[in-house]
Short mmCIF file of C-alpha atoms in Angstrom, two decimals:
data_model
loop_
_atom_site.label_atom_id
_atom_site.label_comp_id
_atom_site.label_asym_id
_atom_site.label_seq_id
_atom_site.Cartn_x
_atom_site.Cartn_y
_atom_site.Cartn_z
CA MET A 86 -106.37 16.84 10.81
CA THR A 87 -106.30 15.15 14.19
CA ASP A 88 -103.16 13.49 15.17
CA LEU A 89 -104.20 10.01 15.93
CA ARG A 90 -100.72 8.80 16.76
CA PRO A 91 -100.65 6.75 19.97
CA ALA A 92 -98.14 7.35 22.65
CA ALA A 93 -95.16 5.64 21.03
CA PRO A 94 -93.58 4.07 24.21
CA ILE A 95 -96.52 1.73 24.61
CA GLY A 96 -96.25 0.34 21.12
CA ASP A 97 -92.34 -0.05 21.68
CA LEU A 98 -93.13 -2.06 24.75
CA GLN A 99 -95.58 -4.28 22.98
CA ASP A 100 -92.97 -4.84 20.18
CA ARG A 101 -90.32 -5.67 22.66
CA ARG A 102 -92.65 -8.08 24.43
CA ASP A 103 -93.51 -9.83 21.12
CA ARG A 104 -89.81 -9.96 20.15
CA ASP A 105 -89.09 -11.68 23.41
CA ALA A 106 -91.89 -14.03 23.05
CA ILE A 107 -90.89 -15.08 19.47
CA GLY A 108 -87.37 -15.53 20.64
CA ARG A 109 -88.52 -17.93 23.35
CA THR A 110 -90.84 -19.61 20.99
CA ALA A 111 -87.96 -20.30 18.63
CA ALA A 112 -86.19 -21.95 21.63
CA GLY A 113 -89.19 -24.28 22.06
CA ASP A 114 -90.91 -22.41 24.95
CA GLU A 115 -94.59 -23.41 24.62
CA ARG A 116 -95.78 -20.72 27.15
CA ALA A 117 -94.26 -18.03 24.94
CA PHE A 118 -95.97 -19.49 21.99
CA VAL A 119 -99.33 -19.50 23.74
CA GLU A 120 -98.77 -15.93 24.78
CA LEU A 121 -98.29 -14.90 21.20
CA TYR A 122 -101.30 -17.04 20.19
CA ARG A 123 -103.70 -15.66 22.76
CA ARG A 124 -102.53 -12.11 21.92
CA TYR A 125 -103.01 -12.31 18.19
CA ALA A 126 -105.49 -15.08 17.34
CA PRO A 127 -108.64 -12.97 17.70
CA ALA A 128 -107.04 -10.32 15.31
CA ALA A 129 -105.78 -13.04 13.08
CA LEU A 130 -109.10 -14.82 12.94
CA GLY A 131 -110.91 -11.61 12.41
CA LEU A 132 -108.77 -10.63 9.46
CA ALA A 133 -108.96 -14.05 7.86
CA GLY A 134 -112.71 -14.08 8.33
CA ARG A 135 -113.13 -10.65 6.76
CA VAL A 136 -110.99 -11.52 3.78
CA ILE A 137 -112.15 -15.06 3.10
CA GLY A 138 -115.86 -14.66 4.31
CA ASP A 139 -115.92 -18.34 5.35
CA ARG A 140 -115.50 -19.22 8.95
CA SER A 141 -114.12 -22.73 8.60
CA LEU A 142 -111.57 -21.69 5.99
CA ALA A 143 -110.58 -18.71 8.27
CA GLU A 144 -109.99 -21.19 11.18
CA GLU A 145 -107.88 -23.26 8.89
CA VAL A 146 -105.72 -20.31 7.96
CA LEU A 147 -105.42 -19.49 11.63
CA GLN A 148 -104.13 -23.04 12.33
CA GLU A 149 -101.76 -23.04 9.53
CA VAL A 150 -100.24 -19.64 10.41
CA PHE A 151 -99.79 -20.44 14.10
CA VAL A 152 -98.43 -23.91 13.53
CA SER A 153 -96.03 -22.21 11.03
CA VAL A 154 -95.18 -19.59 13.73
CA TRP A 155 -94.22 -22.31 16.07
CA SER A 156 -92.05 -24.28 13.75
CA ARG A 157 -90.50 -21.28 11.90
CA ALA A 158 -90.19 -18.85 14.80
CA ALA A 159 -86.41 -18.89 14.24
CA THR A 160 -87.00 -17.22 10.80
CA TYR A 161 -88.42 -14.06 12.35
CA ASP A 162 -85.99 -11.30 11.43
CA GLU A 163 -86.44 -8.16 13.69
CA ALA A 164 -84.62 -6.03 11.07
CA ARG A 165 -87.54 -6.53 8.77
CA GLY A 166 -90.25 -5.41 11.10
CA THR A 167 -92.44 -6.12 14.11
CA VAL A 168 -93.51 -9.66 14.97
CA ARG A 169 -97.09 -8.39 14.65
CA SER A 170 -96.61 -7.40 10.98
CA TRP A 171 -94.74 -10.57 10.36
CA LEU A 172 -97.59 -12.60 11.69
CA LEU A 173 -100.44 -10.65 10.22
CA ALA A 174 -98.78 -10.61 6.89
CA GLN A 175 -98.82 -14.36 6.85
CA VAL A 176 -102.48 -14.47 7.89
CA HIS A 177 -103.25 -11.95 5.11
CA HIS A 178 -101.24 -13.77 2.41
CA ARG A 179 -102.83 -17.12 3.13
CA SER A 180 -106.32 -15.51 3.35
CA VAL A 181 -105.92 -13.89 0.02
CA ASP A 182 -104.63 -17.17 -1.45
CA ALA A 183 -107.56 -18.97 -0.16
CA VAL A 184 -109.98 -16.38 -1.55
CA ARG A 185 -108.38 -16.50 -4.99
CA ARG A 186 -108.06 -20.30 -4.90
CA GLU A 187 -111.49 -21.17 -3.80
CA SER A 188 -113.23 -18.44 -5.76
CA ALA A 189 -114.84 -17.60 -2.45
CA GLN A 190 -115.85 -14.24 -3.80
CA ARG A 191 -118.82 -16.01 -5.30
CA ARG A 192 -119.80 -17.15 -1.79
CA ARG A 193 -119.15 -13.92 0.04
CA VAL A 194 -122.18 -12.11 1.18
CA ALA A 195 -122.20 -8.34 1.72
CA GLN A 196 -119.92 -7.77 4.80
CA PRO A 197 -121.62 -5.89 7.55
CA ALA A 198 -119.49 -3.57 9.63
CA HIS A 199 -119.27 -6.22 12.31
CA LEU A 200 -119.26 -9.92 11.60
CA PRO A 201 -122.01 -11.85 13.38
CA PRO A 202 -120.66 -13.70 16.60
CA GLY A 203 -119.64 -17.27 16.09
CA ASP A 204 -121.99 -20.00 17.34
CA ASP A 205 -119.50 -20.98 19.90
CA PRO A 206 -120.34 -20.40 23.56
CA ILE A 207 -117.68 -17.67 24.01
CA GLU A 208 -118.47 -14.38 25.68
CA GLY A 209 -116.69 -11.99 23.49
CA VAL A 210 -113.18 -11.08 22.36
CA VAL A 211 -110.40 -10.54 24.82
CA GLU A 212 -107.57 -8.55 23.40
CA ASP A 213 -104.62 -6.69 24.81
CA ALA A 214 -105.55 -3.12 25.69
CA TRP A 215 -103.00 -1.94 23.21
CA LEU A 216 -104.63 -3.70 20.36
CA VAL A 217 -108.04 -2.48 21.41
CA THR A 218 -106.76 1.11 21.50
CA ARG A 219 -104.97 0.66 18.15
CA ARG A 220 -108.13 -0.63 16.56
CA VAL A 221 -109.96 2.55 17.46
CA GLU A 222 -107.02 4.61 16.01
CA VAL A 223 -107.14 2.67 12.85
CA ARG A 224 -110.84 2.93 12.40
CA GLY A 225 -110.44 6.80 12.97
CA ALA A 226 -107.63 6.89 10.37
CA MET A 227 -109.69 4.98 7.88
CA ALA A 228 -112.58 7.33 8.51
CA ALA A 229 -110.38 10.22 7.92
CA LEU A 230 -109.28 9.14 4.50
CA PRO A 231 -111.01 10.61 1.40
CA ASP A 232 -113.80 8.03 0.42
CA GLU A 233 -112.04 7.06 -2.86
CA GLN A 234 -108.76 6.27 -1.01
CA ARG A 235 -110.55 4.35 1.61
CA GLU A 236 -112.40 2.35 -0.96
CA VAL A 237 -109.37 1.25 -2.98
CA ILE A 238 -107.62 0.16 0.28
CA GLU A 239 -110.57 -1.83 1.52
CA ARG A 240 -111.10 -3.56 -1.70
CA GLN A 241 -107.42 -4.57 -1.98
CA TYR A 242 -106.62 -5.35 1.63
CA LEU A 243 -109.97 -6.47 3.02
CA ASP A 244 -111.66 -8.00 0.01
CA GLY A 245 -108.43 -9.40 -1.38
CA LEU A 246 -108.92 -8.03 -4.91
CA THR A 247 -106.05 -7.40 -7.31
CA GLN A 248 -105.45 -3.85 -8.45
CA ALA A 249 -106.64 -5.00 -11.81
CA GLN A 250 -109.89 -6.17 -10.19
CA VAL A 251 -110.30 -2.96 -8.23
CA SER A 252 -109.78 -1.04 -11.50
CA ALA A 253 -112.56 -3.04 -13.18
CA ALA A 254 -114.95 -2.96 -10.24
CA MET A 255 -114.72 0.77 -9.66
CA GLY A 256 -114.43 1.61 -13.30
CA ILE A 257 -111.34 3.65 -13.04
CA PRO A 258 -107.89 3.30 -14.74
CA LEU A 259 -105.26 0.99 -13.22
CA GLY A 260 -102.91 3.91 -12.88
CA THR A 261 -105.50 5.70 -10.77
CA VAL A 262 -105.82 2.72 -8.46
CA LYS A 263 -102.11 2.64 -8.02
CA SER A 264 -101.71 6.34 -7.20
CA ARG A 265 -104.73 6.39 -4.92
CA THR A 266 -103.40 3.39 -3.13
CA LEU A 267 -100.05 4.94 -2.51
CA ALA A 268 -101.68 8.22 -1.38
CA ALA A 269 -103.90 6.24 1.00
CA MET A 270 -101.06 4.31 2.54
CA ARG A 271 -98.95 7.41 2.93
CA ARG A 272 -101.89 9.16 4.68
CA MET A 273 -102.56 6.13 6.96
CA ARG A 274 -98.87 6.06 7.90
CA ALA A 275 -98.94 9.82 8.60
CA LEU A 276 -102.12 9.45 10.74
CA LEU A 277 -101.14 6.52 12.74
CA GLY A 278 -97.36 6.81 12.94
CA GLY A 279 -95.82 3.54 13.86
CA THR A 280 -93.59 1.74 16.34
CA PHE A 281 -91.21 0.56 13.69
CA GLU A 282 -89.19 3.35 12.20
CA GLY A 283 -87.45 2.72 8.90
CA GLY A 284 -85.24 -0.18 8.49
CA GLU A 285 -83.99 -0.12 12.02
CA LEU A 286 -85.85 -0.36 15.35
CA GLN A 287 -85.66 2.81 17.42
CA GLU A 288 -85.16 1.89 20.96
CA GLN A 289 -86.69 4.07 23.70
CA GLY A 290 -84.14 6.35 25.15
CA SER A 291 -81.32 5.36 22.75
CA MET B 245 -93.93 10.57 -12.17
CA THR B 246 -90.55 9.95 -10.81
CA GLY B 247 -88.85 6.58 -10.86
CA HIS B 248 -89.27 6.49 -7.06
CA GLU B 249 -93.04 7.04 -7.39
CA ARG B 250 -93.49 3.92 -9.45
CA ILE B 251 -91.51 1.86 -7.02
CA GLU B 252 -93.42 3.28 -4.18
CA GLU B 253 -96.69 2.30 -5.87
CA THR B 254 -95.23 -1.23 -6.29
CA ILE B 255 -94.26 -1.32 -2.64
CA ALA B 256 -97.80 -0.41 -1.60
CA ALA B 257 -99.35 -3.04 -3.98
CA VAL B 258 -96.96 -5.78 -2.54
CA VAL B 259 -97.68 -4.96 1.09
CA LEU B 260 -101.40 -4.99 0.37
CA GLY B 261 -101.20 -8.34 -1.48
CA SER B 262 -103.02 -6.81 -4.47
CA LEU B 263 -100.89 -8.19 -7.21
CA ASP B 264 -101.60 -11.57 -8.70
CA ASP B 265 -98.98 -14.18 -8.48
CA ALA B 266 -97.30 -13.52 -11.83
CA GLU B 267 -97.06 -9.86 -11.18
CA ARG B 268 -95.95 -10.32 -7.52
CA ALA B 269 -92.81 -12.27 -8.27
CA GLY B 270 -91.67 -9.50 -10.73
CA ALA B 271 -92.48 -6.74 -8.31
CA GLU B 272 -90.62 -8.28 -5.38
CA ARG B 273 -87.63 -8.66 -7.64
CA GLU B 274 -87.95 -5.05 -8.83
CA ILE B 275 -88.21 -3.85 -5.17
CA LEU B 276 -85.29 -5.94 -4.11
CA ASP B 277 -83.19 -4.52 -7.00
CA HIS B 278 -84.11 -0.97 -6.21
CA THR B 279 -83.96 -1.14 -2.38
CA THR B 280 -80.51 -2.55 -2.48
CA GLY B 281 -79.33 0.90 -3.35
CA CYS B 282 -82.09 3.10 -2.03
CA ALA B 283 -82.33 3.48 1.75
CA SER B 284 -85.42 5.61 1.73
CA CYS B 285 -87.44 3.02 -0.28
CA ARG B 286 -86.08 0.28 2.01
CA SER B 287 -87.38 2.26 4.89
CA LEU B 288 -90.67 3.00 3.15
CA TYR B 289 -91.06 -0.89 2.45
CA ALA B 290 -90.63 -1.58 6.15
CA GLN B 291 -92.93 1.16 7.23
CA MET B 292 -95.65 0.14 4.73
CA ARG B 293 -95.51 -3.38 6.07
CA GLU B 294 -96.38 -2.05 9.46
CA THR B 295 -99.18 0.09 8.03
CA ALA B 296 -100.57 -3.05 6.44
CA ALA B 297 -100.52 -4.76 9.82
CA ASP B 298 -102.51 -1.73 11.21
CA LEU B 299 -104.99 -2.26 8.34
CA ALA B 300 -105.45 -5.82 9.67
CA LEU B 301 -107.00 -4.24 12.76
CA ALA B 302 -109.64 -2.63 10.59
CA ALA B 303 -111.27 -6.03 10.42
CA PRO B 304 -113.19 -6.82 13.64
CA ALA B 305 -111.53 -9.29 15.97
CA ARG B 306 -113.34 -12.60 16.25
CA PRO B 307 -113.56 -14.84 19.35
CA VAL B 308 -111.51 -17.93 18.86
CA PRO B 309 -113.18 -21.31 19.57
CA GLU B 310 -111.40 -22.98 22.54
CA ASP B 311 -111.02 -26.30 20.71
CA LEU B 312 -108.99 -24.48 18.05
CA GLU B 313 -106.42 -23.40 20.60
CA ARG B 314 -106.25 -27.00 21.89
CA ARG B 315 -105.77 -28.33 18.37
CA ILE B 316 -103.11 -25.83 17.44
CA LEU B 317 -101.29 -26.47 20.71
CA ALA B 318 -101.44 -30.21 20.09
CA ARG B 319 -99.91 -29.68 16.74
CA ALA B 320 -97.27 -27.27 18.00
CA LYS B 321 -96.26 -29.73 20.65
CA GLY B 322 -95.47 -32.01 17.86
CA ILE B 323 -98.27 -34.56 18.01
CA VAL B 324 -99.88 -33.66 14.58
CA PRO B 325 -97.57 -32.25 11.95
CA ALA B 326 -99.35 -31.26 8.73
CA ALA B 327 -99.26 -33.01 5.31
CA VAL B 328 -96.61 -33.14 2.74
CA THR B 329 -97.75 -30.87 -0.06
CA PRO B 330 -97.04 -31.92 -3.73
CA PRO B 331 -93.71 -30.36 -4.54
CA PRO B 332 -92.79 -29.29 -8.09
CA ARG B 333 -91.80 -32.23 -10.46
CA PRO B 334 -87.96 -32.34 -10.08
CA VAL B 335 -88.24 -32.46 -6.29
CA SER B 336 -90.70 -35.38 -6.34
CA LYS B 337 -88.33 -37.45 -8.49
CA ARG B 338 -85.77 -36.96 -5.87
CA LEU B 339 -88.28 -38.00 -3.10
CA ALA B 340 -89.25 -41.06 -5.10
CA GLY B 341 -85.67 -42.17 -5.14
CA ILE B 342 -85.33 -41.67 -1.45
CA ALA B 343 -88.54 -43.38 -0.43
CA ALA B 344 -87.70 -46.48 -2.53
CA ALA B 345 -84.44 -46.87 -0.86
CA VAL B 346 -85.74 -46.66 2.67
CA VAL B 347 -85.66 -49.78 4.77
CA LEU B 348 -84.98 -48.80 8.31
CA ILE B 349 -85.27 -45.25 9.13
CA ALA B 350 -85.15 -43.47 12.43
CA VAL B 351 -85.51 -39.78 12.84
CA GLY B 352 -83.62 -37.99 15.53
CA GLY B 353 -83.66 -34.43 16.48
CA LEU B 354 -86.62 -33.35 14.29
CA ALA B 355 -88.16 -30.05 15.42
CA ALA B 356 -91.89 -29.76 15.05
CA ILE B 357 -92.46 -29.77 11.28
CA ALA B 358 -95.28 -27.82 9.74
CA VAL B 359 -95.63 -28.06 6.01
CA SER B 360 -98.69 -26.26 5.03
CA ILE B 361 -101.30 -28.24 3.08
CA SER B 362 -101.93 -25.03 0.99
CA GLY B 363 -98.38 -24.96 -0.06
CA GLN B 364 -98.26 -21.56 -1.30
CA ALA B 365 -95.92 -20.11 1.29
CA ASP B 366 -93.44 -23.06 1.30
CA ARG B 367 -90.50 -23.19 -1.00
CA ALA B 368 -89.54 -26.34 -2.69
CA GLU B 369 -85.89 -26.10 -1.26
CA ASP B 370 -87.43 -25.95 2.31
CA ARG B 371 -89.48 -29.16 1.61
CA VAL B 372 -86.43 -31.06 0.19
CA ALA B 373 -84.41 -29.94 3.26
CA LEU B 374 -87.03 -31.20 5.56
CA MET B 375 -87.30 -34.43 3.89
CA ALA B 376 -83.56 -34.85 3.96
CA ARG B 377 -83.56 -34.14 7.68
CA ALA B 378 -86.43 -36.63 8.14
CA LEU B 379 -84.49 -39.36 6.33
CA SER B 380 -81.03 -38.34 7.32
CA VAL B 381 -80.60 -40.71 10.28
CA VAL B 382 -79.52 -44.05 8.84
CA GLY B 383 -78.82 -47.32 10.41
CA GLN B 384 -79.99 -46.44 13.87
CA PRO B 385 -79.68 -49.83 15.61
CA ASP B 386 -82.84 -49.34 17.69
CA ALA B 387 -84.95 -48.26 14.84
CA ARG B 388 -88.08 -50.32 14.21
CA ARG B 389 -90.58 -50.49 11.36
CA VAL B 390 -94.18 -51.40 10.99
CA SER B 391 -95.32 -52.48 7.58
CA LEU B 392 -98.91 -51.42 6.85
CA ARG B 393 -101.22 -53.69 4.90
CA GLY B 394 -104.03 -52.27 2.86
CA SER B 395 -106.50 -52.89 0.32
CA ALA B 396 -104.87 -50.30 -2.09
CA PRO B 397 -101.62 -50.80 -3.92
CA GLY B 398 -98.33 -49.62 -2.64
CA THR B 399 -95.97 -49.89 0.25
CA LEU B 400 -96.41 -47.94 3.53
CA VAL B 401 -94.01 -48.31 6.36
CA LEU B 402 -93.91 -46.45 9.64
CA ALA B 403 -90.41 -46.33 10.91
CA TYR B 404 -89.74 -45.15 14.45
CA GLN B 405 -87.27 -45.08 17.29
CA PRO B 406 -88.81 -46.11 20.57
CA GLY B 407 -89.17 -43.22 22.73
CA GLY B 408 -88.23 -40.96 19.87
CA GLN B 409 -89.71 -39.76 16.62
CA ALA B 410 -91.12 -41.50 13.64
CA VAL B 411 -91.72 -41.17 9.95
CA LEU B 412 -94.31 -42.70 7.64
CA ILE B 413 -92.78 -43.59 4.34
CA GLY B 414 -94.53 -44.84 1.30
CA SER B 415 -93.90 -45.59 -2.39
CA ASN B 416 -96.42 -46.30 -5.19
CA VAL B 417 -99.25 -45.53 -2.70
CA ALA B 418 -102.44 -45.11 -4.53
CA ALA B 419 -103.93 -41.70 -4.32
CA PRO B 420 -107.15 -41.20 -2.32
CA GLN B 421 -110.39 -40.43 -4.00
CA ALA B 422 -110.90 -36.94 -5.35
CA ASN B 423 -111.31 -34.40 -2.59
CA ARG B 424 -110.08 -36.74 0.03
CA LEU B 425 -106.92 -37.12 1.96
CA PHE B 426 -105.45 -39.84 4.14
CA GLU B 427 -105.21 -39.50 7.84
CA LEU B 428 -102.89 -41.51 9.97
CA TRP B 429 -103.98 -42.75 13.45
CA LEU B 430 -102.12 -44.34 16.35
CA LEU B 431 -104.24 -46.81 18.11
CA LYS B 432 -104.18 -47.91 21.78
CA GLY B 433 -106.95 -50.16 22.73
CA SER B 434 -110.05 -48.55 21.12
CA ALA B 435 -108.64 -45.07 21.27
CA ALA B 436 -107.36 -43.48 17.97
CA THR B 437 -104.97 -40.49 18.20
CA PRO B 438 -104.62 -38.48 15.09
CA ALA B 439 -101.00 -38.30 13.78
CA GLY B 440 -101.16 -36.42 10.55
CA VAL B 441 -102.72 -36.07 7.16
CA PHE B 442 -101.11 -36.72 3.80
CA ARG B 443 -101.59 -37.14 0.08
CA PRO B 444 -99.23 -39.28 -1.94
CA ASP B 445 -97.27 -37.29 -4.41
CA ASP B 446 -96.61 -39.50 -7.38
CA GLY B 447 -97.16 -42.44 -5.00
CA VAL B 448 -94.44 -41.05 -2.49
CA VAL B 449 -95.33 -40.42 1.08
CA VAL B 450 -92.93 -38.90 3.57
CA LEU B 451 -94.70 -37.80 6.78
CA PRO B 452 -92.83 -37.00 9.88
CA VAL B 453 -94.64 -38.08 13.03
CA ASN B 454 -93.63 -36.52 16.26
CA VAL B 455 -95.20 -39.11 18.50
CA ASP B 456 -93.76 -41.98 20.49
CA VAL B 457 -95.11 -44.79 18.45
CA GLY B 458 -93.89 -47.28 21.05
CA ARG B 459 -96.75 -46.18 23.39
CA PHE B 460 -99.34 -47.42 20.92
CA ASP B 461 -100.28 -50.91 19.76
CA GLY B 462 -101.63 -50.23 16.30
CA ILE B 463 -101.63 -47.92 13.27
CA ALA B 464 -104.35 -47.14 10.80
CA VAL B 465 -104.95 -44.87 7.89
CA THR B 466 -108.35 -43.73 6.82
CA GLN B 467 -109.62 -41.63 4.09
CA GLU B 468 -111.34 -38.38 5.11
CA ARG B 469 -112.64 -35.19 3.52
CA ARG B 470 -110.55 -33.11 5.74
CA ARG B 471 -108.53 -33.48 8.91
CA VAL B 472 -110.81 -34.84 11.60
CA ALA B 473 -110.44 -35.68 15.34
CA ALA B 474 -111.76 -39.17 15.02
CA PRO B 475 -111.85 -41.68 12.09
CA THR B 476 -115.10 -41.55 10.10
CA GLY B 477 -114.63 -44.92 8.48
CA ALA B 478 -112.78 -48.15 8.24
CA PRO B 479 -109.08 -48.13 7.74
CA VAL B 480 -107.61 -48.41 4.22
CA TRP B 481 -104.28 -49.39 5.74
CA SER B 482 -103.40 -50.89 9.06
CA GLY B 483 -100.56 -52.35 10.96
CA THR B 484 -99.58 -53.68 14.42
CA VAL B 485 -96.83 -52.11 16.64
CA ALA B 486 -94.89 -55.07 18.17
CA PRO B 487 -94.44 -54.78 21.89
#
């Protein structure tokens, strides 16, 4: 199995930069907030769009999350994880809520591998090099999963289905969904490694 | 299956968001109870949260419309905080009591407040704390108020500190039509600046407004389908800011 782990120091640097930015945001520094916004908005909007399948609802989620990031920046706790996971978890949580609340499942059309571009006159997506690289690694890791593991993960995380719904949709017992999910997450973790080790951050060179 | 395996499956489900609300509350409690004494599961939980963040990158990034950035920045800078969400019943009774007692309110030292209109992620205790902060400054000598007049029943008052912050307070305010909300506007000449959206909760309105009201000459409230950048109809409430 190919080791898709990225060079750890780059991820650490990213995390440190984000922690610095959230700290400054909590102190009211608008530039720091804009820095975080520009870094993560394309990913956040992409995630919300994929989960909800509705562009305007996805944009609302993006707004809500970033306004919340601004006003609740002081609640970020670095012992719990990276700024990235804190932020994207909020996006995911609200997106799943929107899907379940609006029954947007009914409106969802089959998701192509790439969402069609928006009708706005914007050239393309500008993302940090680290995020672009990480995306490639994540796609590779997903492709390396056994099909049945990839499917349960996609249905839960990207389609916003509950485990009970996945069980019904795939015609497999709930227990199987749970065990496949755990196996898939363990394997993704093993393939990708991470910049956040355990319950404590590991500083480079410490 | 060991006891750990079950908890680990629960942790995976929680980070993926794939439990329904009822299951999720129980699961989070279970994880909390277990991880208090289990460092490896605590560590697993943290690591799985990061793996979930990686999964987020499996969705393609989308270009973000420029006006979205402007709007978010405007709100973040404190021009347009979001609406008050309907809190659970016991909290709203407390709010009704506070709103009815308000005469002159000035709000000082309010950080930018964002209370999500979806409400799912906000806790009732946070909302009460926010409202208490909004109403905590009592008897500021330079506080002013503008009574709004409207075609609908109720009392709406915008209280503000010149050069400082403001709060829109209402009691017995009639609800908007179904699938509508109210939007507050600050007027200068013919220009209308959006200042927040709200829906009364049991007639109660408490909307922090982080704009210097003294710079404007009028206030209006319209009914809208969703938050908009310019009013789509005639005001249902209006008032004049004295110079």
